[in-house]
Every structure is written in structure tokens, then in C-alpha cells.
Short mmCIF file of C-alpha atoms in Angstrom, two decimals:
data_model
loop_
_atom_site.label_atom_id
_atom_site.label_comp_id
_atom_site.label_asym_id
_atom_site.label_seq_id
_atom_site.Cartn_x
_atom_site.Cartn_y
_atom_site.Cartn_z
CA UNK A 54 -4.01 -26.81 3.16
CA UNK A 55 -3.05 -24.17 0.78
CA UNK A 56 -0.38 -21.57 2.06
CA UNK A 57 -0.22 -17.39 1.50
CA UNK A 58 3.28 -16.24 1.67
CA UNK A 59 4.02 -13.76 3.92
CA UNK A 60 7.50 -12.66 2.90
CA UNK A 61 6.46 -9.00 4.42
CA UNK A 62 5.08 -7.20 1.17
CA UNK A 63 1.69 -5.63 1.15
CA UNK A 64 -1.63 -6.61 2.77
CA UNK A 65 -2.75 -10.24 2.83
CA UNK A 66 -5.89 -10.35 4.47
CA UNK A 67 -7.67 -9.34 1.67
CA UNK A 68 -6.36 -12.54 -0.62
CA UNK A 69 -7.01 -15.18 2.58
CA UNK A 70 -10.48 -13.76 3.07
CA UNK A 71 -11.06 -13.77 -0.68
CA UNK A 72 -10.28 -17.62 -0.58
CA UNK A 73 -12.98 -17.61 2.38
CA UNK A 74 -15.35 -15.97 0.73
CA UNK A 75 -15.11 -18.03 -2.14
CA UNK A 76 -15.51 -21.19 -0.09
CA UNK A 77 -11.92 -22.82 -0.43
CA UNK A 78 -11.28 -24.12 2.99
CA UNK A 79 -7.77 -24.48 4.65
CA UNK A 80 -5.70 -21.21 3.61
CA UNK A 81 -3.35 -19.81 6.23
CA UNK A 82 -1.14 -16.64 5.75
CA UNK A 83 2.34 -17.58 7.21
CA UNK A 84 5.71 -16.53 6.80
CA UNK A 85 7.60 -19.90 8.23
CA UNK A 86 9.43 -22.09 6.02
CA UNK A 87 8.37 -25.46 7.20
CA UNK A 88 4.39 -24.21 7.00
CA UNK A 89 5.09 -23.70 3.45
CA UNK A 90 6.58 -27.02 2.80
CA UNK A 91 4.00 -29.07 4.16
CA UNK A 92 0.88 -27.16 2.66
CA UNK A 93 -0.98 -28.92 -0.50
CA UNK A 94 -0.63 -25.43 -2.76
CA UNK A 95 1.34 -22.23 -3.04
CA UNK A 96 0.52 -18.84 -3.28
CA UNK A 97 2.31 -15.87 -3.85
CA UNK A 98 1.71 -12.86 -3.46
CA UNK A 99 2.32 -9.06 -3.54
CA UNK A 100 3.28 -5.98 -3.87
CA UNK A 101 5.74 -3.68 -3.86
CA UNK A 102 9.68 -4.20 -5.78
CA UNK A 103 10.19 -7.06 -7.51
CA UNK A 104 14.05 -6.85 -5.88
CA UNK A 105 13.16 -6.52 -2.31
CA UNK A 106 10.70 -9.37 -2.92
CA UNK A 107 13.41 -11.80 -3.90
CA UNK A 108 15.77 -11.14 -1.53
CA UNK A 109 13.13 -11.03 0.99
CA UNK A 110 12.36 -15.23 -0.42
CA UNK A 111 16.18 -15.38 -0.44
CA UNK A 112 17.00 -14.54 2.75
CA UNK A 113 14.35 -16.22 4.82
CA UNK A 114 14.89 -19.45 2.39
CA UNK A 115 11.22 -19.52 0.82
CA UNK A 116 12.45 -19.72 -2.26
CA UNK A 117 14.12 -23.27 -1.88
CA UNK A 118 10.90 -24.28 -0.28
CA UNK A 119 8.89 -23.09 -3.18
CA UNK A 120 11.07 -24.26 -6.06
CA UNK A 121 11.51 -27.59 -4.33
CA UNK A 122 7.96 -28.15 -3.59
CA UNK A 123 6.95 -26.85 -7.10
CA UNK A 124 9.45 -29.90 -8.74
CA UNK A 125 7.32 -32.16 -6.16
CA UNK A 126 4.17 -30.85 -7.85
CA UNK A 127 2.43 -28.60 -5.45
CA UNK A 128 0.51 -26.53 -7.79
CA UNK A 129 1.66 -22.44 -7.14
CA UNK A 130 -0.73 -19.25 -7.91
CA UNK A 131 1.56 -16.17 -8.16
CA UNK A 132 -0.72 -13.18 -7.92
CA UNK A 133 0.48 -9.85 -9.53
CA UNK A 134 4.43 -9.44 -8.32
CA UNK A 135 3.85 -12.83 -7.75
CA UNK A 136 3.39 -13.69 -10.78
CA UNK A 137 6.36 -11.40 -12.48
CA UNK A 138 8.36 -13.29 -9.63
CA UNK A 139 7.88 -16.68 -11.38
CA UNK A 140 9.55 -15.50 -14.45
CA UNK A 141 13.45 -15.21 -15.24
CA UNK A 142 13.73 -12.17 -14.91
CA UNK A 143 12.58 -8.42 -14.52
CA UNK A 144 14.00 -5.23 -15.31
CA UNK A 145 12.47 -3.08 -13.00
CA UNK A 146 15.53 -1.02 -11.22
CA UNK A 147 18.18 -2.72 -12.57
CA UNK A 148 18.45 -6.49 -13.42
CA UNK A 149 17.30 -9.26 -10.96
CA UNK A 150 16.98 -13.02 -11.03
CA UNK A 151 13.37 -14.47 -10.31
CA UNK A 152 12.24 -17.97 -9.77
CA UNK A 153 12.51 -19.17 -13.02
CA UNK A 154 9.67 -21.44 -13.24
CA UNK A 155 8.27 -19.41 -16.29
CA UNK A 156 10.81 -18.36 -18.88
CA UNK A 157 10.43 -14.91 -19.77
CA UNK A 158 11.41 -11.35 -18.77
CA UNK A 159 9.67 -8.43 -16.95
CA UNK A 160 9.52 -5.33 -18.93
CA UNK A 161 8.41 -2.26 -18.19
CA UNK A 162 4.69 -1.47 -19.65
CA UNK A 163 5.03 1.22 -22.54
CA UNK A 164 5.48 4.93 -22.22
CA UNK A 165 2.50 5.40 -24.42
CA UNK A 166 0.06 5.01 -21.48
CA UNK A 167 -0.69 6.34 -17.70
CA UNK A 168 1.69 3.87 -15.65
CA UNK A 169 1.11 2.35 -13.66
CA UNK A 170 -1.54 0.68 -15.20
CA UNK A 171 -4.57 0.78 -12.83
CA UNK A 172 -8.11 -0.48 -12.97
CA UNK A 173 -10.55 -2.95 -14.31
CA UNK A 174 -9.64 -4.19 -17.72
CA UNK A 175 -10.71 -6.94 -20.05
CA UNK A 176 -8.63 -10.16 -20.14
CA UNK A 177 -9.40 -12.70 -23.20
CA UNK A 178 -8.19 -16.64 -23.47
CA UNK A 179 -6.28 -17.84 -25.94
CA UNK A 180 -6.36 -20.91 -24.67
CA UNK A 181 -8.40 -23.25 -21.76
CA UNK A 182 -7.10 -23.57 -18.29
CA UNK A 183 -8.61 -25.02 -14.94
CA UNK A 184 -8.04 -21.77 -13.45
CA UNK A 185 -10.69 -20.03 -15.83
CA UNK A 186 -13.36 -22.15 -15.39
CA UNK A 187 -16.63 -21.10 -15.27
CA UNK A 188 -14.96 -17.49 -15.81
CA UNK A 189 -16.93 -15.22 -18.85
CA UNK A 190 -15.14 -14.65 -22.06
CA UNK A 191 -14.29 -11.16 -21.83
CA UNK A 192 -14.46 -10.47 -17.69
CA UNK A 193 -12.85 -7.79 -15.89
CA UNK A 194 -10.51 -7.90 -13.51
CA UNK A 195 -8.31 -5.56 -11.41
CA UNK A 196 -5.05 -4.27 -12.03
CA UNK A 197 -2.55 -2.14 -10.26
CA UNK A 198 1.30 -2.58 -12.11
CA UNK A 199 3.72 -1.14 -13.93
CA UNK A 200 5.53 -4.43 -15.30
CA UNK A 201 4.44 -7.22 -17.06
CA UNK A 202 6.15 -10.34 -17.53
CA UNK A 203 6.45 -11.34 -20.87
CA UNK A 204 6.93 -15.38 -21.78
CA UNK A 205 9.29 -16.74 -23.82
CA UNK A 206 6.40 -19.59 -25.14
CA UNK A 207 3.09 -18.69 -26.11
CA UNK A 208 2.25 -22.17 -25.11
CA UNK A 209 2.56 -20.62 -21.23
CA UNK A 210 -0.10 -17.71 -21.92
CA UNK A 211 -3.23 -18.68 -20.49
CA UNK A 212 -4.93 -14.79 -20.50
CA UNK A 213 -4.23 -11.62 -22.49
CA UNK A 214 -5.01 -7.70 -22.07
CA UNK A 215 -4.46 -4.97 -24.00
CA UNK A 216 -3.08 -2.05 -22.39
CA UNK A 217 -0.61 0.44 -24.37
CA UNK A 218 0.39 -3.26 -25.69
CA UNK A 219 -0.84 -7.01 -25.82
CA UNK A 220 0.62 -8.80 -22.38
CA UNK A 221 -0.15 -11.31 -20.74
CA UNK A 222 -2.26 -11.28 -17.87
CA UNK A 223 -2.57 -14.66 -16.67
CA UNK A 224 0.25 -17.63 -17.22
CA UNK A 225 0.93 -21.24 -16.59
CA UNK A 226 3.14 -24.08 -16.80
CA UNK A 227 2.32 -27.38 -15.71
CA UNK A 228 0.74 -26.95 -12.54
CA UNK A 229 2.50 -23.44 -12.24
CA UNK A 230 -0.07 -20.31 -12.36
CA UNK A 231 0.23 -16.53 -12.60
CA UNK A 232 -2.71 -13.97 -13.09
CA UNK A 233 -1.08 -10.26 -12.86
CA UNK A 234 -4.21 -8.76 -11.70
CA UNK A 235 -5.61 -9.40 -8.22
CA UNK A 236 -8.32 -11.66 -8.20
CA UNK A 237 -8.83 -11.04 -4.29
CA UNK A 238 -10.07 -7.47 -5.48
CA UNK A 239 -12.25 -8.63 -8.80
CA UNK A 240 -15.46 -9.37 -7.56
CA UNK A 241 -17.68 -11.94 -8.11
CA UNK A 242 -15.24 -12.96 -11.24
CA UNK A 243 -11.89 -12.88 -9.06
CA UNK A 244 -13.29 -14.74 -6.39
CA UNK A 245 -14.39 -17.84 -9.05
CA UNK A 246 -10.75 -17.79 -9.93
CA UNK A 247 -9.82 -18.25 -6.28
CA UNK A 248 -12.14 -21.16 -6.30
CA UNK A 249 -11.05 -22.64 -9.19
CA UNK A 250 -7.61 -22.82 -7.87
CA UNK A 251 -8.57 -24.29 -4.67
CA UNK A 252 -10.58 -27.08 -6.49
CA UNK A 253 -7.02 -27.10 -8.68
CA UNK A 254 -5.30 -28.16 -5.55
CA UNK A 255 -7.74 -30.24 -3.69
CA UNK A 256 -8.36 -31.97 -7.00
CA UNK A 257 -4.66 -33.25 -7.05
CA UNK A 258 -4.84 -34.19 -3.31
CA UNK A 259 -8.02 -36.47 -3.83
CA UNK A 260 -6.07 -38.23 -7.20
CA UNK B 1030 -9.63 -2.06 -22.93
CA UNK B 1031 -9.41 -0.33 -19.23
CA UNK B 1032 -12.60 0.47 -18.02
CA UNK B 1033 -13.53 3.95 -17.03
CA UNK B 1034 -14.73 3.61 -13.14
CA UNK B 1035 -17.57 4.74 -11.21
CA UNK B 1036 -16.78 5.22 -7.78
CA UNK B 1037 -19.48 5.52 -5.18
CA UNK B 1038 -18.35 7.49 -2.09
CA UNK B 1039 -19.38 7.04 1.71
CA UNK B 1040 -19.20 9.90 4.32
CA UNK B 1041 -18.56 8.03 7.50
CA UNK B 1042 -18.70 9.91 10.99
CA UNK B 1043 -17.50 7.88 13.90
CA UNK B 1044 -17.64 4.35 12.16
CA UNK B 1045 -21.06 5.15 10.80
CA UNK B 1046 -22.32 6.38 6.83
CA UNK B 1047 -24.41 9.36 7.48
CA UNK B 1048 -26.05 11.33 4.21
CA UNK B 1049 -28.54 8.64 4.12
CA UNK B 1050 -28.37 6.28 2.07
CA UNK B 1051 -32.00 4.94 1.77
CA UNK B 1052 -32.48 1.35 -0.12
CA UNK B 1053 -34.97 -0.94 1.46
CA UNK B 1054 -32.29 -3.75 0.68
CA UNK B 1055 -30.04 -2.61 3.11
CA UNK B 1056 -30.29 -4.05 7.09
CA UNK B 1057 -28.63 -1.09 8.56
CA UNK B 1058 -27.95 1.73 6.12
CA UNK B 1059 -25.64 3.45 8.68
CA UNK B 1060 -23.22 0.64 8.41
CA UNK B 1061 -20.11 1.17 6.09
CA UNK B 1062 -19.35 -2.37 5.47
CA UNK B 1063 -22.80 -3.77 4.44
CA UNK B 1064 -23.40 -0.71 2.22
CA UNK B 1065 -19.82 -1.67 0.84
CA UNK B 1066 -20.93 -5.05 0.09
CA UNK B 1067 -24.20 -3.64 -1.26
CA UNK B 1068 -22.10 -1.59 -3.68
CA UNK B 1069 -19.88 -4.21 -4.57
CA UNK B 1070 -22.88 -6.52 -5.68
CA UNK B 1071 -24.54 -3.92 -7.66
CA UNK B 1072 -20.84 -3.36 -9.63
CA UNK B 1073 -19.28 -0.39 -8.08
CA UNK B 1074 -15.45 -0.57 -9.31
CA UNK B 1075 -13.99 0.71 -6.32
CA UNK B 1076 -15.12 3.08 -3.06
CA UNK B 1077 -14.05 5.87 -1.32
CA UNK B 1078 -14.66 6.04 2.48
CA UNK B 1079 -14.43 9.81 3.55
CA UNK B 1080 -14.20 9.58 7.56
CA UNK B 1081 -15.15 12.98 8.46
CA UNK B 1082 -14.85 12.36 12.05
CA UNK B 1083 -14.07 15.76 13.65
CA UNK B 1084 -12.57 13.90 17.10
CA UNK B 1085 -8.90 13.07 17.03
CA UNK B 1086 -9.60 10.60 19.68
CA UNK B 1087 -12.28 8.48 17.86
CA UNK B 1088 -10.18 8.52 14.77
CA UNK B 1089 -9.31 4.10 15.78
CA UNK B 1090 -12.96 3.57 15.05
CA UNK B 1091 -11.94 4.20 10.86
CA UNK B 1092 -9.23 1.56 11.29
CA UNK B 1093 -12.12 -0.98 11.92
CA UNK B 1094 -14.32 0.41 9.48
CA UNK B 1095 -11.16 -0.42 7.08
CA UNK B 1096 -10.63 -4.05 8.43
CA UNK B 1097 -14.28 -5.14 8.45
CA UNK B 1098 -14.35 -4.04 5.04
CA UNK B 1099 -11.48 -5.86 3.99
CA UNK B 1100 -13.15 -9.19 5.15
CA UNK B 1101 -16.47 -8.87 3.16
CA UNK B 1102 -15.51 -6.28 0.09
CA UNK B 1103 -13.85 -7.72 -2.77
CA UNK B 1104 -12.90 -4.81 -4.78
CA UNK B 1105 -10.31 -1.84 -3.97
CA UNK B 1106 -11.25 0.96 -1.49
CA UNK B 1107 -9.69 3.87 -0.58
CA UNK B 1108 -10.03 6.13 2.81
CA UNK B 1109 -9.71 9.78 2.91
CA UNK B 1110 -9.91 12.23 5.87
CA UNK B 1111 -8.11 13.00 9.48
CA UNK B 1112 -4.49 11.75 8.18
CA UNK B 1113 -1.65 13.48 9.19
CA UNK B 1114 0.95 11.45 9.63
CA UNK B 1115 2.91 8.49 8.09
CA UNK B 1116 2.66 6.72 10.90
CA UNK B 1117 -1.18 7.00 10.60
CA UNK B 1118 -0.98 6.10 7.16
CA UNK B 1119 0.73 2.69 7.98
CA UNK B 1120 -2.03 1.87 10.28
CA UNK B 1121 -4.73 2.48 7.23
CA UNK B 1122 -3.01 0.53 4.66
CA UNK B 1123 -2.32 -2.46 7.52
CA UNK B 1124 -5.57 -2.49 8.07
CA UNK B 1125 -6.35 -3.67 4.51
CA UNK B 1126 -7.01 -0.07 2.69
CA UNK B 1127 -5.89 -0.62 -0.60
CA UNK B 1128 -5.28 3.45 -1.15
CA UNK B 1129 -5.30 6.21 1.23
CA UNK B 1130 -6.08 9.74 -0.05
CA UNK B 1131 -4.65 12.98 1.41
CA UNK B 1132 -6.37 16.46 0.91
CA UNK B 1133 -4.77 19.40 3.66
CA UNK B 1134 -2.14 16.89 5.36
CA UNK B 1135 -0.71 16.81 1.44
CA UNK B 1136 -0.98 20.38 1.80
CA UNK B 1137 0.40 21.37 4.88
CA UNK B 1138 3.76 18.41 4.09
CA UNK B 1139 4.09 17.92 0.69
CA UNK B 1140 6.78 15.71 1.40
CA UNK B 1141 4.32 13.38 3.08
CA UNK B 1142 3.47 12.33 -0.34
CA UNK B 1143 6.68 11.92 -1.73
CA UNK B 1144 8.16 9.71 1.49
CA UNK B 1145 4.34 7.33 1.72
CA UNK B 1146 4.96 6.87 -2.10
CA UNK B 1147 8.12 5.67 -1.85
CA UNK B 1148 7.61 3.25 0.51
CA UNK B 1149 4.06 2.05 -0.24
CA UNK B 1150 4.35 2.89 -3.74
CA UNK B 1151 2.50 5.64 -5.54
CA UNK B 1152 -1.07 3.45 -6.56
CA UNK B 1153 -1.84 3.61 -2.90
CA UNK B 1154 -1.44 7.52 -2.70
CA UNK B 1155 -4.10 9.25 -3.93
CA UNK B 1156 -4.64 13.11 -3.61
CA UNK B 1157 -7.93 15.12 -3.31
CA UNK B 1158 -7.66 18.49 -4.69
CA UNK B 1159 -10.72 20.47 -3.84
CA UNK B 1160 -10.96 23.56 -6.27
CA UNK B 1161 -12.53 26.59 -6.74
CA UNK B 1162 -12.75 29.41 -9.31
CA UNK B 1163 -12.22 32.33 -7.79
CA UNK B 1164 -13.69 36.27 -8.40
CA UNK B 1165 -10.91 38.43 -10.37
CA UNK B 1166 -8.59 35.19 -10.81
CA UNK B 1167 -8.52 33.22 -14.33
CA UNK B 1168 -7.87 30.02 -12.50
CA UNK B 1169 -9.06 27.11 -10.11
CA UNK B 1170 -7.45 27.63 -6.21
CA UNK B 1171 -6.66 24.56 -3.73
CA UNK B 1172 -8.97 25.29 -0.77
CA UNK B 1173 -8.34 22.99 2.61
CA UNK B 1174 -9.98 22.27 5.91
CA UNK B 1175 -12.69 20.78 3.78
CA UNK B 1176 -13.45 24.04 1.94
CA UNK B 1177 -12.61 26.87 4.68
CA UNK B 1178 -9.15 27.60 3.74
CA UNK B 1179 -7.64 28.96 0.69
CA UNK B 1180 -4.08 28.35 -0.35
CA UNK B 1181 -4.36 30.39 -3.27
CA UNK B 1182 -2.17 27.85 -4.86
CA UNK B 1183 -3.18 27.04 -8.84
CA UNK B 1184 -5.09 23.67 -8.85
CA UNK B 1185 -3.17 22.69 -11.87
CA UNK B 1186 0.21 23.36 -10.76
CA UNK B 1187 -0.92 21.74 -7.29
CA UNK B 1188 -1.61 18.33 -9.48
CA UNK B 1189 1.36 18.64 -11.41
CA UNK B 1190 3.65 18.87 -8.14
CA UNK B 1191 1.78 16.00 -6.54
CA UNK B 1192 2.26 13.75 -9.56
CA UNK B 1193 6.15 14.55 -9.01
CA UNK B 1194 6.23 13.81 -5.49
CA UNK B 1195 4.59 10.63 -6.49
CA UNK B 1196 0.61 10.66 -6.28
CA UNK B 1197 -0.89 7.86 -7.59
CA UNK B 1198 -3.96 8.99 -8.54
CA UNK B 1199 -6.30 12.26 -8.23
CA UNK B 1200 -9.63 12.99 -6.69
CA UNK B 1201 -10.56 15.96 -8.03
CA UNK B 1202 -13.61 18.03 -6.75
CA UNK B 1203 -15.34 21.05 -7.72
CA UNK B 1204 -16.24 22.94 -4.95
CA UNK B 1205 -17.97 24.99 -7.28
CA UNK B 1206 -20.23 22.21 -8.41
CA UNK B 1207 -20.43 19.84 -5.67
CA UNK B 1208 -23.96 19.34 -3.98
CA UNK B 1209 -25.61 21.30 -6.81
CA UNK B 1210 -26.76 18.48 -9.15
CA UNK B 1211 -25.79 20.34 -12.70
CA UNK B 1212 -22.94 18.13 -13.61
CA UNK B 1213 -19.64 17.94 -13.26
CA UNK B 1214 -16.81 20.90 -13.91
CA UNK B 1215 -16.00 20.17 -17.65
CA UNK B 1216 -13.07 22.84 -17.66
CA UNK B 1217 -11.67 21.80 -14.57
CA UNK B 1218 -11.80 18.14 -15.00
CA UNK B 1219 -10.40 18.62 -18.77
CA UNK B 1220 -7.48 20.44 -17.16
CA UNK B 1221 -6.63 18.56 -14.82
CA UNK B 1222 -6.54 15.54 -17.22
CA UNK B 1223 -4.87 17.30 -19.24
CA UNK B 1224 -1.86 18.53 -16.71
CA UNK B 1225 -1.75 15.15 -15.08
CA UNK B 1226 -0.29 11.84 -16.53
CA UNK B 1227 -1.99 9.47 -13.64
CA UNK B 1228 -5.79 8.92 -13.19
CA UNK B 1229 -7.93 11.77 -12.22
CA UNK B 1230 -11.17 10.99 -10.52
CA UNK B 1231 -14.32 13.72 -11.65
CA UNK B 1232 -16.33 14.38 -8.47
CA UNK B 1233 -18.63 17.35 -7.55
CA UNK B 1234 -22.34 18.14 -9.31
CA UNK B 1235 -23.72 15.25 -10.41
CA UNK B 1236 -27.21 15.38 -10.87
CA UNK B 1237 -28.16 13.32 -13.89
CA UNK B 1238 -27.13 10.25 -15.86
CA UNK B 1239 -25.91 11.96 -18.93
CA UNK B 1240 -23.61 13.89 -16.52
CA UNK B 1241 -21.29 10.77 -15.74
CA UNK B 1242 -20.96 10.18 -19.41
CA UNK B 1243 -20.11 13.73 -20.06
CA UNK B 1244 -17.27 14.31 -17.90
CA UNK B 1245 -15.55 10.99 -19.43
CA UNK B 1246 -16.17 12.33 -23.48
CA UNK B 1247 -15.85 15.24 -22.97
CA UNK B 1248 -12.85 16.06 -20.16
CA UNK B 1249 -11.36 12.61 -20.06
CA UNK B 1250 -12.13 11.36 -16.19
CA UNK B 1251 -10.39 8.10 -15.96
CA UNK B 1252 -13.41 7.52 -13.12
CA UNK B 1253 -16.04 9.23 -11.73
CA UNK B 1254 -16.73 9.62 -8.06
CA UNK B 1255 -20.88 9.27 -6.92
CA UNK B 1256 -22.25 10.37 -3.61
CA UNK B 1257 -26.02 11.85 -2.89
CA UNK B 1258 -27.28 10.72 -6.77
CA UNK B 1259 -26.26 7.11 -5.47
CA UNK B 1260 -26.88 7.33 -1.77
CA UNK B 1261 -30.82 8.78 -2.25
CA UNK B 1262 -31.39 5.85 -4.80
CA UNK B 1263 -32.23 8.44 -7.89
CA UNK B 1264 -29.41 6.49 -9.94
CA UNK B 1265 -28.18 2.79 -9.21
CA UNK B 1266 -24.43 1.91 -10.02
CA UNK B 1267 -25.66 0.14 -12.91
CA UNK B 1268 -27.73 2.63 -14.63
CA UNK B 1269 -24.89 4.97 -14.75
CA UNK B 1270 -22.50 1.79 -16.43
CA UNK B 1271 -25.30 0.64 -18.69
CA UNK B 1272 -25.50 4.96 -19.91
CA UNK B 1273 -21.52 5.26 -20.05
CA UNK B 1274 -21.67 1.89 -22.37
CA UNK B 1275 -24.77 3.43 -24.40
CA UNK B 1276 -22.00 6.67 -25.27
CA UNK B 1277 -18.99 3.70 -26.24
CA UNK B 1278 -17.99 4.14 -23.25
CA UNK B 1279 -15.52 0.99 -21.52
CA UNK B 1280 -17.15 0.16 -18.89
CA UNK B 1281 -17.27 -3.09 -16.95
CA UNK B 1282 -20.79 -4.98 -16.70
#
């Protein structure tokens, strides 16, 4: 079973029918603590302040769950805020504490460019992951933000885009994932991303 | 590199697409959602739903329109028309919108804009400006009530003043150039680039392929918004892409 946070930021219908769609079986939106705990992956998602968000995973106690069932090694997909939530920390309004599962910051995108930064752009691999597979070199994908989060280690960059400046679009640690687009509204390309984390998860529950 | 979009756009009256859209493909060409998914397929970057309903009390039937879509359309959509109200809003965006767009209600409250955007944030507001030159005046006027009303307020200085009160985006039309097939307004669209510092849509006159590449070289549109060219099957999705790509255009394929 893989669990959608609801912790009350933006629409989540579209991400649990995009797992549908792309034939991963078992994904619930819920917003209850113990749902969370016992599902076999993690996803987080959102929009809307990175502080509210937090507090929002503070208050209810999510973020316990998540952090404690991340160290168990239930893999986690952050999707856009989602993902800037895994970092340190962000910048955006102030200074505020994330998760901390992916060292790095969350900076502001340049001033150089329209912000936020909306629309289909490219996103290149510097390196292999199981979350890119069978995902073209070079495929577009949709993004609506104004921060990126920017990791301390290269090693944790998994996808890149250019907008303004190099960032990185897509991140992951161990079995810890980020993509700062939204694969739910990508297409045909998002939705193999959605499936490629649900074989990610059901993989480690067959091993 | 960001792609420039191309947008097609669906006229839907009382939960049905009328302007036909004739493709021998398509089951029921009156539906919105399976023309969505059609559109989607064929590598539309986003749609625009414009519910022209004229009945306040039929109005719910959008809000299904908007779910149903969100359960079989995997890229962004936006719905325009018949919102007043925040309250009404909330109800699109719940129902899985990923951007509304306001035309008169922007109008008429300005500070509709400014209080949706802060709460939803601005990429879900989107505002339609629908300009016109007009006799004796050296500038582009905001007309309303889909085209009956002028405010005799300067297009430009409309967009700039949205963009403050937090617009996320701009669908700009020329009601000078809309349903005659000659292309888009190059002078309007470049200032409205120009003046604004968030995405401006082009929509309104075209007719031909080299027309979508146009407006992007030579005004700037961020995307371009497609309606009878598209509907009446002259142009597919993809032949406009393939001609924006032939001109260096980004595009995605």
C-alpha cells in the first residue's frame, strides 16, 4: 500500500489517479497518522508555503511518522514542495527547518527569469536511478515553483534543468526521492515515473 | 529550456464542448473529458475549458466537467467563465482545476485577484484580458461581458495592475483578431509581453501554421491558445509543435 499525504495543501486527486492510471495498485490519500505508518511507501506532496506545510506535518505528528518510517526503509517520493520539504532547509519567507533527509537549502530561483517558473521544461540525468527508468533522455515535464532546493552532494542529484540557473529537478538518497515537477500532470512521461516508483516500492516488499 | 506551450481551448455550454470539434477518433465529440484526453494524447501542454454557460443555476454541471477531467487528464487545465466569487473559486480548484481564469469578475473586484492569490497562490490565477483597439484612441481597451462592455481601461495598464495584485499568468485575446483566421495581434501580444513579467498566453486569429510561430518570434507569447484551427481538424496539436520546432522554437515533442 503506498500512502498520499494529506496534510491539507492543494489538490490530491490528480496524483492518486495518476498512480491509477499508471497501473500502481494500492494508493490511498489519507491524512491519519497510523495509515501512514503502516503503508509500504510515502508520498508527499504539494503545494502551497513551504512553512505552513511543516507546521501542518508538525502539528498533526506526520513528520515523526515519516522520518521514522523513512529510517525503517519505506522508500518516500516528495513531489514539488514535497520535495523542497525533504531538504534542510528553505528560505522562502523567512527561515524554516524541513525534514532533513536531503542536505541542502531552498533558495529562491533567480531574478533573471519570470517566477514562478511555470511550464514544461527539459530535465537531463546525470546519473541512473530506478525512478527514471524507461524515461527518454531529454523528456519534459511540468513545473509550477518558485524555489528549488539545492543539495549539498552532487552524489544526491538524480535530474537537472536549466531555468535562469542549473537546479536540480529530481533528487535521491538511499531510498529517499524528490522530483520538483509534478509528474501527476506530465503525461505519458510523468505517469512512467509514477510507475516506476510503485514498482520501487513493491519491489522492496517482494525482497 | 522551458517550452513555449500550445494550448487548445474548449467552449463548454452546460457540461458539453460545442464549436464542433469534428475528428472521427473521437466517441462523443460533445464530451469535454474525452476530447481532453484526446488532446492530451496528441501533446497539448495544457487546456483551457471556457464554460460559457449563460444559467447561474446550471453553473454545478462545470464542477463535474472539472472532476471527470481530473481523473483521466494528466496535464494542467484551467477553467474560465461564470466566476464571481471566492467561494466559487474554492469549489473549481477542489474539484481538481489546476488554474482558474477570471475575465469581468477580475474586473468588476480587483481585489478578488489579489485575496484568491494569496491564498491559492498566484500560478493558479490566471487573467483574460480581452482587448480592442479602439477608433480615435492610440491604445488597446479592456472590454467585458464577453465583448459587450467597454471599460475604457488601457489593456496594458490593466495587465500591469493584475500582475501586482498577483495574477499568475495572462490570457490575452484580441478581440480584434479573434475568429478571423489572419494571425494573431503582433502589437498587442508584444506589449503585453513586454509590460508583464509572468506568462502571457497569445489567443485570437489564428488561421495558419506559420501564425503560432509568429506570435512566439516575433511578440514573445510564452504559449499560444488554439480553438476553431484545432477543433475543425485544419491543424493537429502536433503540426503546430513540429512548425514552432522547425523556427528553433522550444517546444516539447
Amino acid at each position: 500500500m503506498i500512502a498520499i499525504v494529506d496534510y491539507g495543501m492543494g489538490n490530491l486527486r490528480s496524483a492518486e489517479k495518476g498512480f491509477e492510471k499508471a497501473g500502481v495498485e494500492g494508493v490511498f490519500v489519507t491524512p491519519d497518522t497510523e495509515r501512514v505508518r503502516e503503508a509500504d511507501g510515502i508520498v508527499l506532496p504539494g503545494v502551497g508555503a513551504f512553512r505552513d506545510a511543516m507546521a501542518d506535518l508538525e502539528r498533526t505528528g506526520m513528520r515523526e511518522v515519516v522520518v521514522e518510517r523513512v529510517a525503517a526503509g519505506v522508500p518516500l517520493l516528495g513531489i514539488c514542495l514535497g520535495m523542497q520539504l525533504l531538504g534542510s532547509m528553505s528560505f522562502e519567507n523567512g527561515e524554516h527547518e524541513g525534514l532533513g533527509l536531503i542536505p541542502g537549502v531552498c533558495e529562491r530561483l533567480p531574478s533573471n527569469v519570470k517566477v514562478p517558473h511555470m511550464g514544461w521544461n527539459t530535465v537531463a540525468y546525470p546519473q541512473a536511478s530506478p525512478l527514471f527508468e524507461g524515461v527518454e533522455e531529454e523528456s519534459a515535464f511540468y513545473f509550477v515553483h518558485s524555489y528549488h532546493l539545492r543539495p549539498e552532494s552532487a552524489a544526491d542529484v538524480i535530474g537537472r534543468t536549466e531555468y535562469g540557473v542549473p537546479f536540480a529537478s529530481a533528487v535521491a538518497k538511499d531510498h529517499v526521492y524528490g522530483v520538483q515537477f509534478h509528474p501527476e500532470k506530465s503525461s505519458e512521461m510523468g505517469l512512467r515515473i509514477l510507475a516506476d516508483y510503485g514498482r520501487i516500492v513493491h519491489g522492496r516488499e517482494a525482497s | 529550456m522551458l517550452s513555449r506551450r500550445v494550448i487548445p481551448c474548449l467552449d463548454v455550454d452546460r457540461g458539453r464542448v460545442v464549436k464542433g470539434v469534428r475528428f472521427v477518433e473521437i466517441r462523443d465529440a460533445g464530451d469535454p473529458v474525452e476530447l481532453a484526453a484526446f488532446y492530451d494524447a496528441e501533446g497539448a501542454d495544457e487546456l483551457v475549458f471556457l464554460d460559457i454557460t449563460a444559467s447561474h443555476e446550471e453553473r454545478g454541471v462545470m464542477l463535474e466537467v472539472a472532476r471527470h477531467t481530473a481523473e483521466e487528464v494528466f496535464i494542467p487545465y484551467t477553467v474560465g467563465g461564470g466566476m464571481r466569487s471566492a467561494e466559487d473559486i474554492r469549489e473549481m480548484l477542489a474539484a481538481g482545476s489546476d488554474k482558474i481564469s477570471l475575465n469581468s469578475a477580475a474586473v468588476r473586484d480587483p481585489e478578488l485577484v489579489r485575496r484568491t492569490s494569496a491564498i491559492y497562490g498566484s500560478q493558479c490565477i490566471v487573467v483574460a484580458v480581452d482587448a480592442k483597439k479602439v477608433a480615435g484612441r492610440d491604445r488597446w481597451e479592456v472590454f467585458i461581458n464577453g465583448g459587450r462592455i467597454n471599460t475604457e481601461t488601457d489593456a496594458i495598464e490593466w495587465i500591469r495592475e493584475v500582475e501586482r495584485l498577483g495574477a499568475g499568468e495572462i490570457l490575452l485575446t484580441s478581440m480584434d483578431r479573434d475568429g478571423t483566421n489572419i494571425g494573431f495581434d503582433l502589437p498587442l501580444t508584444a506589449a503585453g509581453t513586454s509590460a508583464a513579467n509572468i506568462p502571457v498566453i497569445a489567443s485570437g486569429g489564428a488561421g495558419e501554421l506559420e501564425h503560432f510561430a509568429e506570435v512566439v518570434v516575433e511578440a514573445d507569447a510564452d504559449a499560444v491558445l488554439a480553438a476553431s484551427t484545432l477543433h475543425y481538424g485544419k491543424l493537429t496539436v502536433r503540426d503546430i509543435k513540429e512548425h514552432m520546432a522547425s523556427h528553433g522554437i522550444p517546444v516539447r515533442l
